[in-house]
Each structure stands twice: as structure tokens, then as C-alpha cells.
């Protein structure tokens, strides 16, 4: 598999198998080989479900899938690669959105445009923003400004006295 320099994960999928995401190391000019064992979808329910894979910048983020009624219809937690793959049933109420949350980050809800076909995987990238706001040091006193103004006023008084 050819992949961009610096990639940190790869997802392997095939119709009839559950997708799997693995960590990879990419070094320019050095080909690497990885072995991935995929789990076959059981024959009895093949084609009645698909997968939604959410990729995010936070390891351990909670991912919930909501249907068009707002009910949770699937959930997962992002792994060491920032990926959560969730199996969804294709019969019944359709999946409408994904909600991704993690401590210290702003929760995001993203609409799912199309659902996967039988045995297929749809990927979504959801970047979470940190809740931590940078702090800017504030001046503790306005005394230096007052001192400068007082000094300018005194200089003005001296100049006016010299003119007179």
C-alpha cells in the first residue's frame, strides 16, 4: 500500500469484512509491510448493516450515533489512532448524525450525509477544539501610566513658568 509520508494510521476494509484501523510508520524511501487480519461478517446477517468510522484528533473520545429521531443507535470510543468504527443496522430508523465528545474539548455534532451500503464503511473526520483558552497576562496596576502623566504635567508647568 502506498501512503503519504508521515501517515500514522491506515484503514483496511473489504466488502463482507469488518474494517480495521492500524498504526503505521511511514519513512520516505523505506517500504513497510503490515499484516492485517479482517473479521468476516457472519453470513446470516450479511448486507443488513454497514459501518461508520469516525476519525478524530483525540484518543479516547466518545462517539455516539443518533438516528433521525435523536435516539442513540450506536456508540464507540476512539482508539490509539483516533478512530472509532461503529456497526449500524441498515434496516429501521436511519442514522442522521455523529456526536463526538471528550473531556477538555468542545463537543461536536456532525450530520451524516449518506449511510453506507451493505458491508460498506463510510469515514468521517471530526476535529475537536480544546476548551482551554489561552490566558494573557493583565497589568496589575495602572500606576506606571499615572506616573508618566504626572511627570508630563510637571514638565508642562515648568515650561510655562519659564515662558512667563
PDB file of C-alpha atoms in Angstrom:
ATOM      1  CA  UNK A   1       0.000   0.000   0.000  1.00  0.00           C
ATOM      2  CA  UNK A   2       1.372   3.432  -0.889  1.00  0.00           C
ATOM      3  CA  UNK A   3       0.615   6.117   1.694  1.00  0.00           C
ATOM      4  CA  UNK A   4       1.620   9.708   2.249  1.00  0.00           C
ATOM      5  CA  UNK A   5       4.793  10.470   4.189  1.00  0.00           C
ATOM      6  CA  UNK A   6       4.059  10.881   7.878  1.00  0.00           C
ATOM      7  CA  UNK A   7       0.745   8.970   7.948  1.00  0.00           C
ATOM      8  CA  UNK A   8       0.107   7.465  11.357  1.00  0.00           C
ATOM      9  CA  UNK A   9      -2.690   5.033  10.611  1.00  0.00           C
ATOM     10  CA  UNK A  10      -4.269   3.098   7.793  1.00  0.00           C
ATOM     11  CA  UNK A  11      -7.719   1.568   7.481  1.00  0.00           C
ATOM     12  CA  UNK A  12      -8.091  -1.743   5.675  1.00  0.00           C
ATOM     13  CA  UNK A  13     -11.545  -2.781   4.509  1.00  0.00           C
ATOM     14  CA  UNK A  14     -13.192  -5.162   2.084  1.00  0.00           C
ATOM     15  CA  UNK A  15     -16.807  -5.932   1.310  1.00  0.00           C
ATOM     16  CA  UNK A  16     -18.052  -8.652   3.614  1.00  0.00           C
ATOM     17  CA  UNK A  17     -15.440  -7.886   6.301  1.00  0.00           C
ATOM     18  CA  UNK A  18     -15.343  -5.525   9.253  1.00  0.00           C
ATOM     19  CA  UNK A  19     -12.870  -2.669   8.632  1.00  0.00           C
ATOM     20  CA  UNK A  20      -9.778  -2.413  10.808  1.00  0.00           C
ATOM     21  CA  UNK A  21      -7.534   0.589  11.520  1.00  0.00           C
ATOM     22  CA  UNK A  22      -3.881   0.000  12.380  1.00  0.00           C
ATOM     23  CA  UNK A  23      -0.998   2.278  13.301  1.00  0.00           C
ATOM     24  CA  UNK A  24       1.704   2.617  10.660  1.00  0.00           C
ATOM     25  CA  UNK A  25       5.092   4.263  10.434  1.00  0.00           C
ATOM     26  CA  UNK A  26       5.976   5.990   7.183  1.00  0.00           C
ATOM     27  CA  UNK A  27       9.561   6.805   6.270  1.00  0.00           C
ATOM     28  CA  UNK A  28      10.340   8.178   2.814  1.00  0.00           C
ATOM     29  CA  UNK A  29      12.063   5.598   0.632  1.00  0.00           C
ATOM     30  CA  UNK A  30      11.542   2.711   3.078  1.00  0.00           C
ATOM     31  CA  UNK A  31       8.682   0.394   2.142  1.00  0.00           C
ATOM     32  CA  UNK A  32       6.901  -1.289   5.057  1.00  0.00           C
ATOM     33  CA  UNK A  33       4.701  -4.377   5.173  1.00  0.00           C
ATOM     34  CA  UNK A  34       1.871  -4.869   7.660  1.00  0.00           C
ATOM     35  CA  UNK A  35      -0.326  -7.905   8.210  1.00  0.00           C
ATOM     36  CA  UNK A  36      -3.976  -7.243   8.973  1.00  0.00           C
ATOM     37  CA  UNK A  37      -6.488  -9.948   9.822  1.00  0.00           C
ATOM     38  CA  UNK A  38     -10.027  -8.880   8.959  1.00  0.00           C
ATOM     39  CA  UNK A  39     -13.079 -10.390  10.604  1.00  0.00           C
ATOM     40  CA  UNK A  40     -15.636 -11.764   8.167  1.00  0.00           C
ATOM     41  CA  UNK A  41     -19.198 -10.562   8.583  1.00  0.00           C
ATOM     42  CA  UNK A  42     -21.378 -13.559   9.535  1.00  0.00           C
ATOM     43  CA  UNK A  43     -23.337 -14.936   6.556  1.00  0.00           C
ATOM     44  CA  UNK A  44     -26.691 -14.887   8.335  1.00  0.00           C
ATOM     45  CA  UNK A  45     -26.814 -11.089   8.516  1.00  0.00           C
ATOM     46  CA  UNK A  46     -24.544 -10.101   5.652  1.00  0.00           C
ATOM     47  CA  UNK A  47     -25.792  -6.996   3.917  1.00  0.00           C
ATOM     48  CA  UNK A  48     -28.092  -5.840   6.706  1.00  0.00           C
ATOM     49  CA  UNK A  49     -25.525  -3.477   8.218  1.00  0.00           C
ATOM     50  CA  UNK A  50     -22.675  -1.138   7.365  1.00  0.00           C
ATOM     51  CA  UNK A  51     -20.049   0.795   9.295  1.00  0.00           C
ATOM     52  CA  UNK A  52     -19.443   4.425  10.119  1.00  0.00           C
ATOM     53  CA  UNK A  53     -15.861   5.204  11.066  1.00  0.00           C
ATOM     54  CA  UNK A  54     -15.203   8.484  12.864  1.00  0.00           C
ATOM     55  CA  UNK A  55     -11.613   9.765  12.775  1.00  0.00           C
ATOM     56  CA  UNK A  56     -10.673  12.494  15.247  1.00  0.00           C
ATOM     57  CA  UNK A  57      -7.653  14.181  16.778  1.00  0.00           C
ATOM     58  CA  UNK A  58      -8.457  12.899  20.298  1.00  0.00           C
ATOM     59  CA  UNK A  59      -7.671   9.408  21.613  1.00  0.00           C
ATOM     60  CA  UNK A  60     -10.424   8.107  23.890  1.00  0.00           C
ATOM     61  CA  UNK A  61     -13.161  10.414  22.576  1.00  0.00           C
ATOM     62  CA  UNK A  62     -16.752   9.202  22.956  1.00  0.00           C
ATOM     63  CA  UNK A  63     -18.652   8.782  19.686  1.00  0.00           C
ATOM     64  CA  UNK A  64     -22.424   8.404  19.613  1.00  0.00           C
ATOM     65  CA  UNK A  65     -24.539   7.917  16.508  1.00  0.00           C
ATOM     66  CA  UNK A  66     -28.045   9.377  16.554  1.00  0.00           C
ATOM     67  CA  UNK A  67     -30.971   8.416  14.339  1.00  0.00           C
ATOM     68  CA  UNK A  68     -33.408  10.865  12.731  1.00  0.00           C
ATOM     69  CA  UNK A  69     -35.489  10.814  15.944  1.00  0.00           C
ATOM     70  CA  UNK A  70     -32.476  11.809  18.057  1.00  0.00           C
ATOM     71  CA  UNK A  71     -32.132   8.380  19.676  1.00  0.00           C
ATOM     72  CA  UNK A  72     -28.723   6.788  20.148  1.00  0.00           C
ATOM     73  CA  UNK A  73     -28.292   3.944  17.670  1.00  0.00           C
ATOM     74  CA  UNK A  74     -24.606   3.135  18.112  1.00  0.00           C
ATOM     75  CA  UNK A  75     -21.560   4.200  20.093  1.00  0.00           C
ATOM     76  CA  UNK A  76     -17.839   3.718  20.441  1.00  0.00           C
ATOM     77  CA  UNK A  77     -14.603   5.183  21.764  1.00  0.00           C
ATOM     78  CA  UNK A  78     -11.702   6.304  19.586  1.00  0.00           C
ATOM     79  CA  UNK A  79      -8.669   4.014  19.764  1.00  0.00           C
ATOM     80  CA  UNK A  80      -4.950   4.858  19.827  1.00  0.00           C
ATOM     81  CA  UNK A  81      -5.196   6.042  16.217  1.00  0.00           C
ATOM     82  CA  UNK A  82      -8.146   8.369  16.941  1.00  0.00           C
ATOM     83  CA  UNK A  83     -10.604   6.084  15.094  1.00  0.00           C
ATOM     84  CA  UNK A  84     -13.916   4.587  16.215  1.00  0.00           C
ATOM     85  CA  UNK A  85     -15.659   2.145  13.879  1.00  0.00           C
ATOM     86  CA  UNK A  86     -19.326   1.602  14.672  1.00  0.00           C
ATOM     87  CA  UNK A  87     -21.559  -1.043  13.102  1.00  0.00           C
ATOM     88  CA  UNK A  88     -25.014   0.240  12.125  1.00  0.00           C
ATOM     89  CA  UNK A  89     -28.116  -1.625  11.072  1.00  0.00           C
ATOM     90  CA  UNK A  90     -29.366  -0.578   7.646  1.00  0.00           C
ATOM     91  CA  UNK A  91     -32.956  -1.521   8.357  1.00  0.00           C
ATOM     92  CA  UNK A  92     -35.092   0.590  10.675  1.00  0.00           C
ATOM     93  CA  UNK A  93     -34.625   4.253  11.562  1.00  0.00           C
ATOM     94  CA  UNK A  94     -31.733   5.801   9.569  1.00  0.00           C
ATOM     95  CA  UNK A  95     -28.634   7.248  11.216  1.00  0.00           C
ATOM     96  CA  UNK A  96     -28.573  11.051  10.959  1.00  0.00           C
ATOM     97  CA  UNK A  97     -25.606  12.412  12.941  1.00  0.00           C
ATOM     98  CA  UNK A  98     -22.489  11.648  14.979  1.00  0.00           C
ATOM     99  CA  UNK A  99     -21.755  13.341  18.315  1.00  0.00           C
ATOM    100  CA  UNK A 100     -18.085  13.364  19.357  1.00  0.00           C
ATOM    101  CA  UNK A 101     -17.061  14.454  22.860  1.00  0.00           C
ATOM    102  CA  UNK A 102     -14.057  14.300  25.182  1.00  0.00           C
ATOM    103  CA  UNK A 103     -13.031  15.955  28.439  1.00  0.00           C
ATOM    104  CA  UNK A 104     -11.322  19.282  27.758  1.00  0.00           C
ATOM    105  CA  UNK A 105     -12.791  19.585  24.240  1.00  0.00           C
ATOM    106  CA  UNK A 106     -15.892  21.196  22.757  1.00  0.00           C
ATOM    107  CA  UNK A 107     -18.490  18.567  21.795  1.00  0.00           C
ATOM    108  CA  UNK A 108     -19.316  18.480  18.080  1.00  0.00           C
ATOM    109  CA  UNK A 109     -22.361  17.067  16.318  1.00  0.00           C
ATOM    110  CA  UNK A 110     -21.857  16.347  12.609  1.00  0.00           C
ATOM    111  CA  UNK A 111     -24.554  15.381  10.128  1.00  0.00           C
ATOM    112  CA  UNK A 112     -24.100  12.117   8.250  1.00  0.00           C
ATOM    113  CA  UNK A 113     -24.864  12.830   4.606  1.00  0.00           C
ATOM    114  CA  UNK A 114     -25.251   9.298   3.318  1.00  0.00           C
ATOM    115  CA  UNK A 115     -25.356   5.946   5.059  1.00  0.00           C
ATOM    116  CA  UNK A 116     -23.101   3.103   3.969  1.00  0.00           C
ATOM    117  CA  UNK A 117     -24.344   0.351   1.729  1.00  0.00           C
ATOM    118  CA  UNK A 118     -24.438  -3.254   2.935  1.00  0.00           C
ATOM    119  CA  UNK A 119     -20.991  -4.200   4.302  1.00  0.00           C
ATOM    120  CA  UNK A 120     -19.511  -0.799   3.359  1.00  0.00           C
ATOM    121  CA  UNK A 121     -17.703   1.738   5.557  1.00  0.00           C
ATOM    122  CA  UNK A 122     -18.148   5.499   5.455  1.00  0.00           C
ATOM    123  CA  UNK A 123     -15.439   7.615   7.070  1.00  0.00           C
ATOM    124  CA  UNK A 124     -15.994  10.975   8.759  1.00  0.00           C
ATOM    125  CA  UNK A 125     -13.285  13.286  10.074  1.00  0.00           C
ATOM    126  CA  UNK A 126     -14.288  15.333  13.142  1.00  0.00           C
ATOM    127  CA  UNK A 127     -11.663  17.680  14.612  1.00  0.00           C
ATOM    128  CA  UNK A 128     -12.342  18.607  18.236  1.00  0.00           C
ATOM    129  CA  UNK A 129     -11.289  22.021  19.546  1.00  0.00           C
ATOM    130  CA  UNK A 130      -9.742  22.392  23.001  1.00  0.00           C
ATOM    131  CA  UNK A 131     -11.845  24.091  25.696  1.00  0.00           C
ATOM    132  CA  UNK A 132      -8.683  25.503  27.263  1.00  0.00           C
ATOM    133  CA  UNK A 133      -8.475  29.200  26.486  1.00  0.00           C
ATOM    134  CA  UNK A 134      -5.044  30.845  26.435  1.00  0.00           C
ATOM    135  CA  UNK A 135      -4.520  33.397  29.167  1.00  0.00           C
ATOM    136  CA  UNK A 136      -2.973  36.803  28.511  1.00  0.00           C
ATOM    137  CA  UNK A 137      -1.284  38.460  31.490  1.00  0.00           C
ATOM    138  CA  UNK A 138      -3.117  41.619  32.530  1.00  0.00           C
ATOM    139  CA  UNK A 139      -1.348  44.624  34.077  1.00  0.00           C
ATOM    140  CA  UNK A 140      -1.751  44.512  37.830  1.00  0.00           C
ATOM    141  CA  UNK A 141      -1.796  48.268  38.299  1.00  0.00           C
ATOM    142  CA  UNK A 142      -2.155  51.468  36.329  1.00  0.00           C
ATOM    143  CA  UNK A 143       0.426  53.293  38.436  1.00  0.00           C
ATOM    144  CA  UNK A 144       3.068  53.498  35.672  1.00  0.00           C
ATOM    145  CA  UNK A 145       0.597  55.332  33.402  1.00  0.00           C
ATOM    146  CA  UNK A 146      -0.382  57.711  36.202  1.00  0.00           C
ATOM    147  CA  UNK A 147       3.284  58.361  36.946  1.00  0.00           C
ATOM    148  CA  UNK A 148       4.022  59.190  33.299  1.00  0.00           C
ATOM    149  CA  UNK A 149       1.053  61.569  33.110  1.00  0.00           C
ATOM    150  CA  UNK A 150       2.105  63.267  36.352  1.00  0.00           C
ATOM    151  CA  UNK A 151       5.645  63.680  35.020  1.00  0.00           C
ATOM    152  CA  UNK A 152       4.375  65.223  31.764  1.00  0.00           C
ATOM    153  CA  UNK A 153       2.131  67.589  33.729  1.00  0.00           C
ATOM    154  CA  UNK A 154       5.047  68.706  35.915  1.00  0.00           C
ATOM    155  CA  UNK A 155       7.200  69.299  32.829  1.00  0.00           C
ATOM    156  CA  UNK A 156       4.424  71.406  31.287  1.00  0.00           C
ATOM    157  CA  UNK A 157       4.208  73.537  34.457  1.00  0.00           C
ATOM    158  CA  UNK A 158       7.991  74.124  34.423  1.00  0.00           C
ATOM    159  CA  UNK A 159       7.916  75.129  30.739  1.00  0.00           C
ATOM    160  CA  UNK A 160       5.003  77.523  31.323  1.00  0.00           C
ATOM    161  CA  UNK A 161       6.809  79.164  34.272  1.00  0.00           C
ATOM    162  CA  UNK A 162       9.972  79.665  32.150  1.00  0.00           C
ATOM    163  CA  UNK A 163       7.943  81.389  29.391  1.00  0.00           C
ATOM    164  CA  UNK A 164       6.385  83.797  31.861  1.00  0.00           C
TER     165      UNK A 164
END
